Short mmCIF file of C-alpha atoms in Angstrom, two decimals:
data_model
loop_
_atom_site.label_atom_id
_atom_site.label_comp_id
_atom_site.label_asym_id
_atom_site.label_seq_id
_atom_site.Cartn_x
_atom_site.Cartn_y
_atom_site.Cartn_z
CA MET A 1 104.73 107.07 74.84
CA ARG A 2 104.82 110.08 77.12
CA LEU A 3 105.74 109.78 80.81
CA LEU A 4 105.54 112.32 83.63
CA HIS A 5 108.29 111.66 86.18
CA THR A 6 108.10 113.22 89.64
CA SER A 7 109.22 112.32 93.17
CA ASP A 8 109.81 113.51 96.72
CA TRP A 9 106.47 115.15 97.41
CA HIS A 10 107.05 114.87 101.19
CA LEU A 11 103.39 115.49 101.98
CA GLY A 12 102.98 116.69 105.55
CA ARG A 13 106.32 118.48 105.72
CA SER A 14 106.78 121.92 107.26
CA LEU A 15 109.43 124.56 106.60
CA HIS A 16 110.86 126.11 109.76
CA GLY A 17 107.46 125.84 111.40
CA VAL A 18 105.44 126.91 108.35
CA ASP A 19 102.77 124.35 107.37
CA LEU A 20 103.29 123.56 103.69
CA LEU A 21 100.17 121.48 103.06
CA GLU A 22 98.39 124.27 101.18
CA ALA A 23 101.49 124.88 99.05
CA GLN A 24 101.81 121.14 98.41
CA ALA A 25 98.17 120.96 97.33
CA ALA A 26 98.80 123.80 94.86
CA ALA A 27 101.90 122.03 93.50
CA LEU A 28 99.96 118.79 93.05
CA ASP A 29 97.19 120.70 91.28
CA GLN A 30 99.84 121.83 88.80
CA ILE A 31 101.10 118.28 88.34
CA VAL A 32 97.58 117.04 87.61
CA GLU A 33 97.09 119.84 85.09
CA ILE A 34 100.45 119.07 83.42
CA ALA A 35 99.43 115.41 83.16
CA ARG A 36 96.15 116.44 81.55
CA SER A 37 97.41 119.15 79.22
CA SER A 38 100.52 117.23 78.14
CA ASP A 39 98.45 114.13 77.37
CA VAL A 40 100.77 111.82 79.30
CA ASP A 41 100.31 108.06 79.26
CA ALA A 42 101.83 107.33 82.67
CA VAL A 43 102.76 109.25 85.82
CA LEU A 44 105.76 107.89 87.76
CA VAL A 45 106.18 108.95 91.40
CA SER A 46 109.58 107.68 92.57
CA GLY A 47 109.25 107.60 96.34
CA ASP A 48 109.01 109.82 99.42
CA VAL A 49 105.34 110.50 98.86
CA PHE A 50 104.97 111.35 102.56
CA ASP A 51 107.50 113.10 104.77
CA ARG A 52 107.26 110.60 107.62
CA ALA A 53 106.07 107.10 108.33
CA ILE A 54 102.87 108.27 110.07
CA PRO A 55 101.69 111.25 108.00
CA PRO A 56 98.98 113.73 109.07
CA VAL A 57 95.43 112.80 108.12
CA GLU A 58 95.23 115.87 105.86
CA ALA A 59 98.29 114.66 103.92
CA VAL A 60 96.71 111.23 103.41
CA ARG A 61 93.52 112.84 102.10
CA LEU A 62 95.53 115.06 99.76
CA LEU A 63 97.31 112.02 98.32
CA GLU A 64 94.03 110.16 97.87
CA ASP A 65 92.46 113.09 96.03
CA THR A 66 95.54 113.57 93.83
CA MET A 67 95.78 109.88 92.90
CA CYS A 68 92.10 109.80 91.93
CA ARG A 69 92.50 112.83 89.68
CA LEU A 70 95.72 111.64 88.05
CA ALA A 71 94.21 108.21 87.35
CA GLN A 72 91.56 109.92 85.20
CA TYR A 73 94.24 110.89 82.67
CA ALA A 74 97.00 108.29 82.89
CA THR A 75 98.30 105.09 84.42
CA VAL A 76 99.86 106.01 87.77
CA VAL A 77 102.81 104.14 89.30
CA VAL A 78 103.90 105.09 92.85
CA THR A 79 106.78 103.63 94.87
CA SER A 80 107.78 104.06 98.50
CA GLY A 81 110.84 106.06 99.54
CA ASN A 82 113.04 106.11 102.63
CA HIS A 83 110.70 108.59 104.36
CA ASP A 84 107.57 106.50 103.73
CA SER A 85 106.24 103.57 105.70
CA ALA A 86 106.06 100.97 102.96
CA ILE A 87 103.36 99.03 104.81
CA ARG A 88 101.13 102.07 105.34
CA LEU A 89 101.61 103.51 101.86
CA GLY A 90 100.87 100.14 100.26
CA TYR A 91 97.88 99.27 102.44
CA GLY A 92 94.91 98.29 100.30
CA SER A 93 96.89 98.45 97.05
CA ARG A 94 95.32 95.21 95.78
CA LEU A 95 91.96 96.98 95.87
CA PHE A 96 93.10 99.94 93.78
CA PRO A 97 91.78 100.37 90.22
CA ALA A 98 93.75 98.81 87.39
CA GLY A 99 95.33 102.11 86.39
CA LEU A 100 96.82 102.84 89.81
CA HIS A 101 99.86 100.85 90.96
CA VAL A 102 101.35 101.48 94.42
CA VAL A 103 104.48 99.35 94.74
CA THR A 104 105.96 99.04 98.22
CA ALA A 105 106.88 95.34 98.57
CA VAL A 106 110.27 93.84 97.75
CA ASP A 107 108.43 90.84 96.28
CA ALA A 108 107.24 93.10 93.46
CA VAL A 109 110.80 93.88 92.28
CA GLY A 110 111.22 92.49 88.77
CA VAL A 111 107.48 92.52 88.03
CA PRO A 112 106.74 95.23 85.44
CA VAL A 113 103.75 97.43 84.82
CA GLU A 114 103.09 96.65 81.17
CA LEU A 115 102.02 99.41 78.79
CA ALA A 116 102.03 99.69 75.02
CA ASP A 117 101.93 102.28 72.24
CA GLU A 118 102.14 102.21 68.46
CA TYR A 119 105.81 101.12 68.65
CA GLY A 120 105.20 98.16 70.96
CA ALA A 121 105.62 97.40 74.65
CA VAL A 122 106.88 99.66 77.43
CA LEU A 123 107.85 97.78 80.60
CA ILE A 124 108.03 99.87 83.79
CA TYR A 125 109.88 98.20 86.68
CA PRO A 126 109.12 99.99 89.97
CA PHE A 127 111.57 99.53 92.88
CA PRO A 128 110.41 100.52 96.35
CA TYR A 129 113.14 101.98 98.54
CA LEU A 130 115.56 99.10 99.06
CA ASP A 131 116.94 99.36 102.59
CA PRO A 132 119.93 96.98 102.64
CA ASP A 133 119.25 95.90 106.21
CA GLY A 134 115.64 95.11 105.38
CA CYS A 135 115.94 93.29 102.07
CA ARG A 136 119.44 91.90 101.54
CA VAL A 137 118.32 88.41 102.58
CA GLN A 138 115.12 88.50 100.50
CA LEU A 139 116.88 89.84 97.39
CA GLY A 140 119.72 87.40 97.96
CA ASP A 141 117.29 84.48 97.61
CA GLY A 142 118.15 83.19 101.07
CA GLU A 143 121.86 84.04 101.03
CA PRO A 144 122.48 87.53 102.52
CA LEU A 145 123.88 90.04 100.08
CA GLU A 146 126.69 92.41 100.95
CA ARG A 147 125.34 95.11 103.27
CA SER A 148 125.20 97.97 100.77
CA HIS A 149 122.86 99.92 98.52
CA GLN A 150 124.88 98.82 95.50
CA ALA A 151 124.38 95.15 96.34
CA VAL A 152 120.60 95.34 96.74
CA CYS A 153 120.10 97.50 93.63
CA THR A 154 122.30 95.13 91.61
CA ALA A 155 120.21 92.20 92.84
CA ALA A 156 117.02 94.07 91.91
CA MET A 157 118.39 94.63 88.41
CA ARG A 158 119.17 90.92 88.16
CA ARG A 159 115.46 90.28 88.71
CA VAL A 160 114.66 92.74 85.93
CA SER A 161 117.10 90.97 83.60
CA ALA A 162 115.60 87.60 84.52
CA ASP A 163 112.10 88.83 83.72
CA LEU A 164 113.23 90.22 80.38
CA ALA A 165 114.94 86.93 79.57
CA THR A 166 111.65 85.07 79.96
CA ARG A 167 110.05 87.36 77.38
CA GLY A 168 112.47 86.50 74.58
CA LEU A 169 111.97 88.40 71.34
CA PHE A 170 109.13 90.39 72.87
CA ALA A 171 111.57 91.97 75.35
CA ALA A 172 114.11 92.71 72.63
CA SER A 173 111.76 95.24 71.05
CA ALA A 174 110.33 96.58 74.33
CA ARG A 175 111.41 99.86 75.88
CA THR A 176 112.28 99.63 79.56
CA VAL A 177 111.93 102.02 82.49
CA VAL A 178 113.13 101.53 86.08
CA MET A 179 111.89 103.60 89.03
CA ALA A 180 114.42 103.72 91.88
CA HIS A 181 114.72 105.70 95.11
CA ALA A 182 118.45 105.83 95.79
CA PHE A 183 121.56 108.01 95.78
CA VAL A 184 122.98 107.23 92.35
CA VAL A 185 126.36 108.60 91.31
CA GLY A 186 127.88 108.75 87.85
CA GLY A 187 130.12 111.03 85.83
CA PHE A 188 128.85 114.31 87.35
CA PRO A 189 128.83 115.36 91.03
CA VAL A 190 125.30 114.99 92.44
CA GLN A 191 124.09 118.22 94.05
CA THR A 192 122.46 117.39 97.39
CA SER A 193 120.48 119.56 99.81
CA GLU A 194 119.97 119.80 103.56
CA SER A 195 116.45 118.35 103.42
CA GLU A 196 117.49 114.89 102.22
CA ARG A 197 117.72 112.27 104.96
CA ASP A 198 121.00 110.38 105.31
CA ILE A 199 120.72 106.80 103.97
CA ARG A 200 124.28 105.59 104.64
CA VAL A 201 124.70 101.93 105.46
CA GLY A 202 128.18 100.75 106.39
CA GLY A 203 129.43 104.26 105.74
CA VAL A 204 128.32 104.22 102.07
CA ASP A 205 125.14 105.73 100.64
CA SER A 206 125.68 105.55 96.88
CA VAL A 207 124.90 103.28 93.95
CA PRO A 208 127.04 103.46 90.78
CA SER A 209 124.99 104.52 87.78
CA GLY A 210 126.36 101.58 85.77
CA VAL A 211 124.10 99.25 87.78
CA PHE A 212 121.21 100.43 85.58
CA ASP A 213 122.94 100.10 82.20
CA GLY A 214 120.70 98.62 79.53
CA ILE A 215 117.54 100.39 80.72
CA ASP A 216 116.14 103.11 78.49
CA TYR A 217 115.08 105.52 81.27
CA VAL A 218 115.74 105.42 85.03
CA ALA A 219 113.26 107.59 86.97
CA LEU A 220 115.15 108.42 90.14
CA GLY A 221 113.96 109.81 93.45
CA HIS A 222 115.64 110.89 96.74
CA VAL A 223 117.73 113.88 95.60
CA HIS A 224 115.72 117.12 95.68
CA GLY A 225 117.42 118.99 92.85
CA ALA A 226 116.49 118.12 89.26
CA GLN A 227 119.64 116.72 87.61
CA GLU A 228 121.19 113.82 85.75
CA PRO A 229 124.07 112.02 87.49
CA ARG A 230 125.78 111.27 84.18
CA ALA A 231 125.44 111.78 80.46
CA ALA A 232 123.36 109.25 78.53
CA HIS A 233 125.39 106.05 78.14
CA ASP A 234 124.62 103.30 75.60
CA GLY A 235 121.06 104.56 75.37
CA THR A 236 120.46 104.63 79.15
CA ARG A 237 119.20 107.95 80.54
CA LEU A 238 119.12 108.52 84.34
CA ARG A 239 117.40 111.52 85.88
CA TYR A 240 116.27 112.93 89.21
CA SER A 241 113.08 114.90 88.73
CA GLY A 242 113.68 116.64 92.08
CA SER A 243 111.07 117.67 94.62
CA PRO A 244 108.19 119.87 93.42
CA LEU A 245 108.75 122.37 96.27
CA ARG A 246 111.78 123.87 98.00
CA TYR A 247 112.18 122.17 101.36
CA SER A 248 115.28 123.93 102.74
CA PHE A 249 117.27 127.10 102.16
CA SER A 250 119.95 125.01 100.45
CA GLU A 251 117.36 124.68 97.65
CA ALA A 252 116.80 128.45 97.34
CA GLU A 253 118.28 128.51 93.83
CA HIS A 254 116.57 125.33 92.62
CA GLU A 255 114.20 125.63 89.69
CA LYS A 256 111.54 123.12 90.72
CA SER A 257 109.90 121.01 88.04
CA VAL A 258 108.56 117.68 86.92
CA THR A 259 110.03 115.83 83.95
CA ILE A 260 108.22 114.89 80.75
CA VAL A 261 109.85 111.94 78.99
CA ASP A 262 108.96 110.94 75.45
CA LEU A 263 109.80 107.39 74.43
CA GLY A 264 110.23 106.79 70.71
CA PRO A 265 110.66 103.48 68.93
CA ASP A 266 114.31 103.18 70.00
CA GLY A 267 114.21 104.56 73.53
CA VAL A 268 114.25 108.07 74.99
CA ALA A 269 113.42 110.63 72.31
CA ALA A 270 113.13 113.74 74.50
CA VAL A 271 113.37 114.85 78.14
CA GLU A 272 111.84 118.16 79.16
CA PRO A 273 111.49 119.75 82.62
CA VAL A 274 108.18 121.54 83.23
CA ALA A 275 108.36 124.21 85.91
CA ILE A 276 106.27 124.11 89.09
CA THR A 277 105.30 127.54 90.40
CA GLN A 278 106.48 128.03 93.99
CA PRO A 279 104.34 129.54 96.79
CA ARG A 280 106.85 132.35 97.23
CA PRO A 281 110.53 133.03 96.43
CA MET A 282 113.26 131.92 98.82
CA ALA A 283 116.52 133.73 99.59
CA ARG A 284 119.63 133.60 101.77
CA LEU A 285 120.79 137.11 102.67
CA THR A 286 123.89 138.22 104.54
CA GLY A 287 124.99 141.63 105.84
CA THR A 288 125.13 143.94 108.81
CA LEU A 289 121.85 144.78 110.48
CA ALA A 290 121.93 148.26 108.90
CA GLU A 291 122.53 146.82 105.43
CA LEU A 292 119.72 144.31 105.76
CA LEU A 293 117.32 146.98 106.98
CA THR A 294 118.14 149.70 104.45
CA SER A 295 119.60 148.18 101.26
CA ARG A 296 117.39 149.00 98.26
CA SER A 297 118.67 145.97 96.38
CA LEU A 298 116.94 143.74 98.92
CA ARG A 299 113.46 145.10 98.23
CA ARG A 300 112.75 142.21 95.85
CA HIS A 301 113.16 139.79 98.77
CA GLU A 302 110.71 141.46 101.13
CA ALA A 303 107.95 139.01 100.20
CA SER A 304 110.29 135.99 100.15
CA TRP A 305 110.91 133.30 102.70
CA VAL A 306 114.32 134.40 103.94
CA GLN A 307 117.27 133.15 105.92
CA LEU A 308 119.19 136.12 107.29
CA THR A 309 122.77 136.11 108.53
CA VAL A 310 123.71 139.23 110.51
CA THR A 311 127.44 139.99 110.48
CA ASP A 312 127.74 142.77 113.12
CA ALA A 313 130.63 142.24 115.55
CA GLY A 314 128.24 142.31 118.51
CA ARG A 315 124.74 140.87 118.61
CA PRO A 316 122.35 143.79 117.87
CA GLU A 317 119.51 144.42 120.29
CA GLN A 318 116.04 143.36 119.18
CA MET A 319 117.57 141.92 116.03
CA ARG A 320 114.65 139.66 115.05
CA GLU A 321 111.99 142.22 115.96
CA ARG A 322 113.59 144.85 113.75
CA LEU A 323 114.28 142.57 110.80
CA VAL A 324 110.83 141.03 110.71
CA GLN A 325 109.40 144.50 110.10
CA ARG A 326 111.07 144.47 106.70
CA PHE A 327 111.01 140.72 106.06
CA PRO A 328 107.68 139.46 107.43
CA HIS A 329 108.42 135.95 106.13
CA LEU A 330 111.70 135.61 108.00
CA LEU A 331 112.12 131.93 108.84
CA GLU A 332 115.72 131.59 109.99
CA LEU A 333 117.99 134.15 111.64
CA ARG A 334 121.69 133.73 112.36
CA HIS A 335 124.27 135.98 113.98
CA GLN A 336 127.71 135.36 112.50
CA PRO A 337 130.33 138.09 112.98
CA VAL A 338 132.78 138.61 110.13
CA ASP A 339 135.70 136.12 110.26
CA SER A 340 133.71 133.82 112.54
CA ALA A 341 133.12 130.21 111.51
CA ILE A 342 130.18 129.82 113.90
CA GLY A 343 126.91 129.21 112.10
CA SER A 344 128.57 128.90 108.71
CA GLY A 345 126.21 126.10 107.70
CA THR A 346 128.96 123.60 106.90
CA GLY A 347 129.95 120.32 108.47
CA VAL A 348 127.50 119.02 111.04
CA ALA A 349 124.85 121.56 110.01
CA GLN A 350 124.63 119.87 106.60
CA PRO A 351 124.43 116.12 107.23
CA SER A 352 124.09 115.40 103.53
CA ALA A 353 127.47 117.05 102.90
CA ALA A 354 129.48 115.30 105.64
CA ASP A 355 129.91 111.65 106.59
CA PRO A 356 128.78 111.32 110.25
CA LEU A 357 131.67 108.90 110.83
CA GLU A 358 134.15 111.55 109.76
CA VAL A 359 132.45 114.08 112.04
CA ALA A 360 132.67 111.64 114.97
CA ALA A 361 136.32 110.88 114.25
CA GLY A 362 137.15 114.58 114.14
CA PHE A 363 135.29 115.20 117.39
CA VAL A 364 137.14 112.41 119.23
CA GLU A 365 140.50 113.69 117.99
CA HIS A 366 139.62 117.27 118.96
CA VAL A 367 138.55 116.28 122.50
CA THR A 368 141.16 113.62 123.33
CA GLY A 369 144.09 114.56 121.15
CA PHE A 370 144.20 111.00 119.75
CA SER A 371 142.82 109.49 116.57
CA ILE A 372 139.67 107.42 116.91
CA THR A 373 140.29 103.67 117.11
CA ASP A 374 138.76 101.13 114.76
CA ALA A 375 136.71 99.70 117.64
CA GLU A 376 135.37 103.14 118.57
CA LEU A 377 134.53 103.88 114.95
CA ALA A 378 132.73 100.56 114.55
CA SER A 379 130.76 101.21 117.75
CA PHE A 380 129.69 104.64 116.52
CA ARG A 381 128.72 103.25 113.11
CA ASP A 382 126.51 100.59 114.73
CA ALA A 383 124.80 103.17 116.97
CA HIS A 384 124.29 105.64 114.14
CA GLU A 385 122.78 103.07 111.81
CA ALA A 386 120.51 101.75 114.58
CA VAL A 387 119.11 105.27 115.00
CA LEU A 388 118.57 105.62 111.23
CA ALA A 389 116.82 102.24 111.12
CA ALA A 390 114.54 103.26 114.00
CA GLN A 391 113.66 106.50 112.17
CA ARG A 392 112.73 104.57 109.02
CA GLU A 393 110.52 102.17 111.00
CA SER A 394 108.80 104.80 113.17
#
């Protein structure tokens, strides 16, 4: 059986004020064509279909058109991510055709989409985004689970195991796939980007990869760079397909793709990324104003979306006006003199790379001269997580 794994479409997103809907439509056209030309049996979309809970009408229409076209060639399974409104994305799902499955409800965890090929059954278990605050009671069967992503994902996997147990010998020969939208860590450092929303709960955002042991393939979403958090272990292969487009300058070097997965009689036989052509290149360039304006080596970036960092000691006059003459697609401009840490793009500027609690603790110590107290830290954690919860529900 051949699967196409993709995620993090973020329909309706913009890039520094640039509307990306046309670029997203072109990327989805490529995905539909890959599904057709590669003769895939199922398309798995592992969350963050939209960029926000209430997406633009044009983004909704684009999704509708794409789902209709994909369903002509393959079974389509879509789950909600932390950016999506699960209720809105799943509205009307019971009316969808048999080959289109939009899974957004926690009740559906442990219920597989059943497919088959010449080697037997393939059971696909889709997990919507499991917000610990929203589902730890439901997944705990009335007794609240620990408030963590690990706890709710472990409980979800228990439901998968329970379903397999009811299938007896049939399940023993079946190949299994789990779709999960989470920050999964394993043997290799996971490379994050600035465009991924923080999902920390209780100061922790990660799920150990071992939670999914025993599954043949885990189709992950949330992280925007294509990667595998660990080497294959006991037959279990975990992979982030990554987003189909670059959504921040921290992704400038990403090779965007979808993933084709071939399942043989004993599990994963092959995993192959298939490139998605980008609307234009993206680059981060640094130098003095004169260097940026005159360097011949930068000619190849003149048609790119660029982030420019100007290193002159003083802020040059008409800096943007002059640079945009050479780089008409200039999206972000910084002035950072040599030896200055201002605007370096670390710490607070990259929320995915720094724990907000550590940032708050450092700020309190810097301002007061005293370490943050446990009570202050707990108060900040509660406020921060309340804001994140409000963002997810908006």
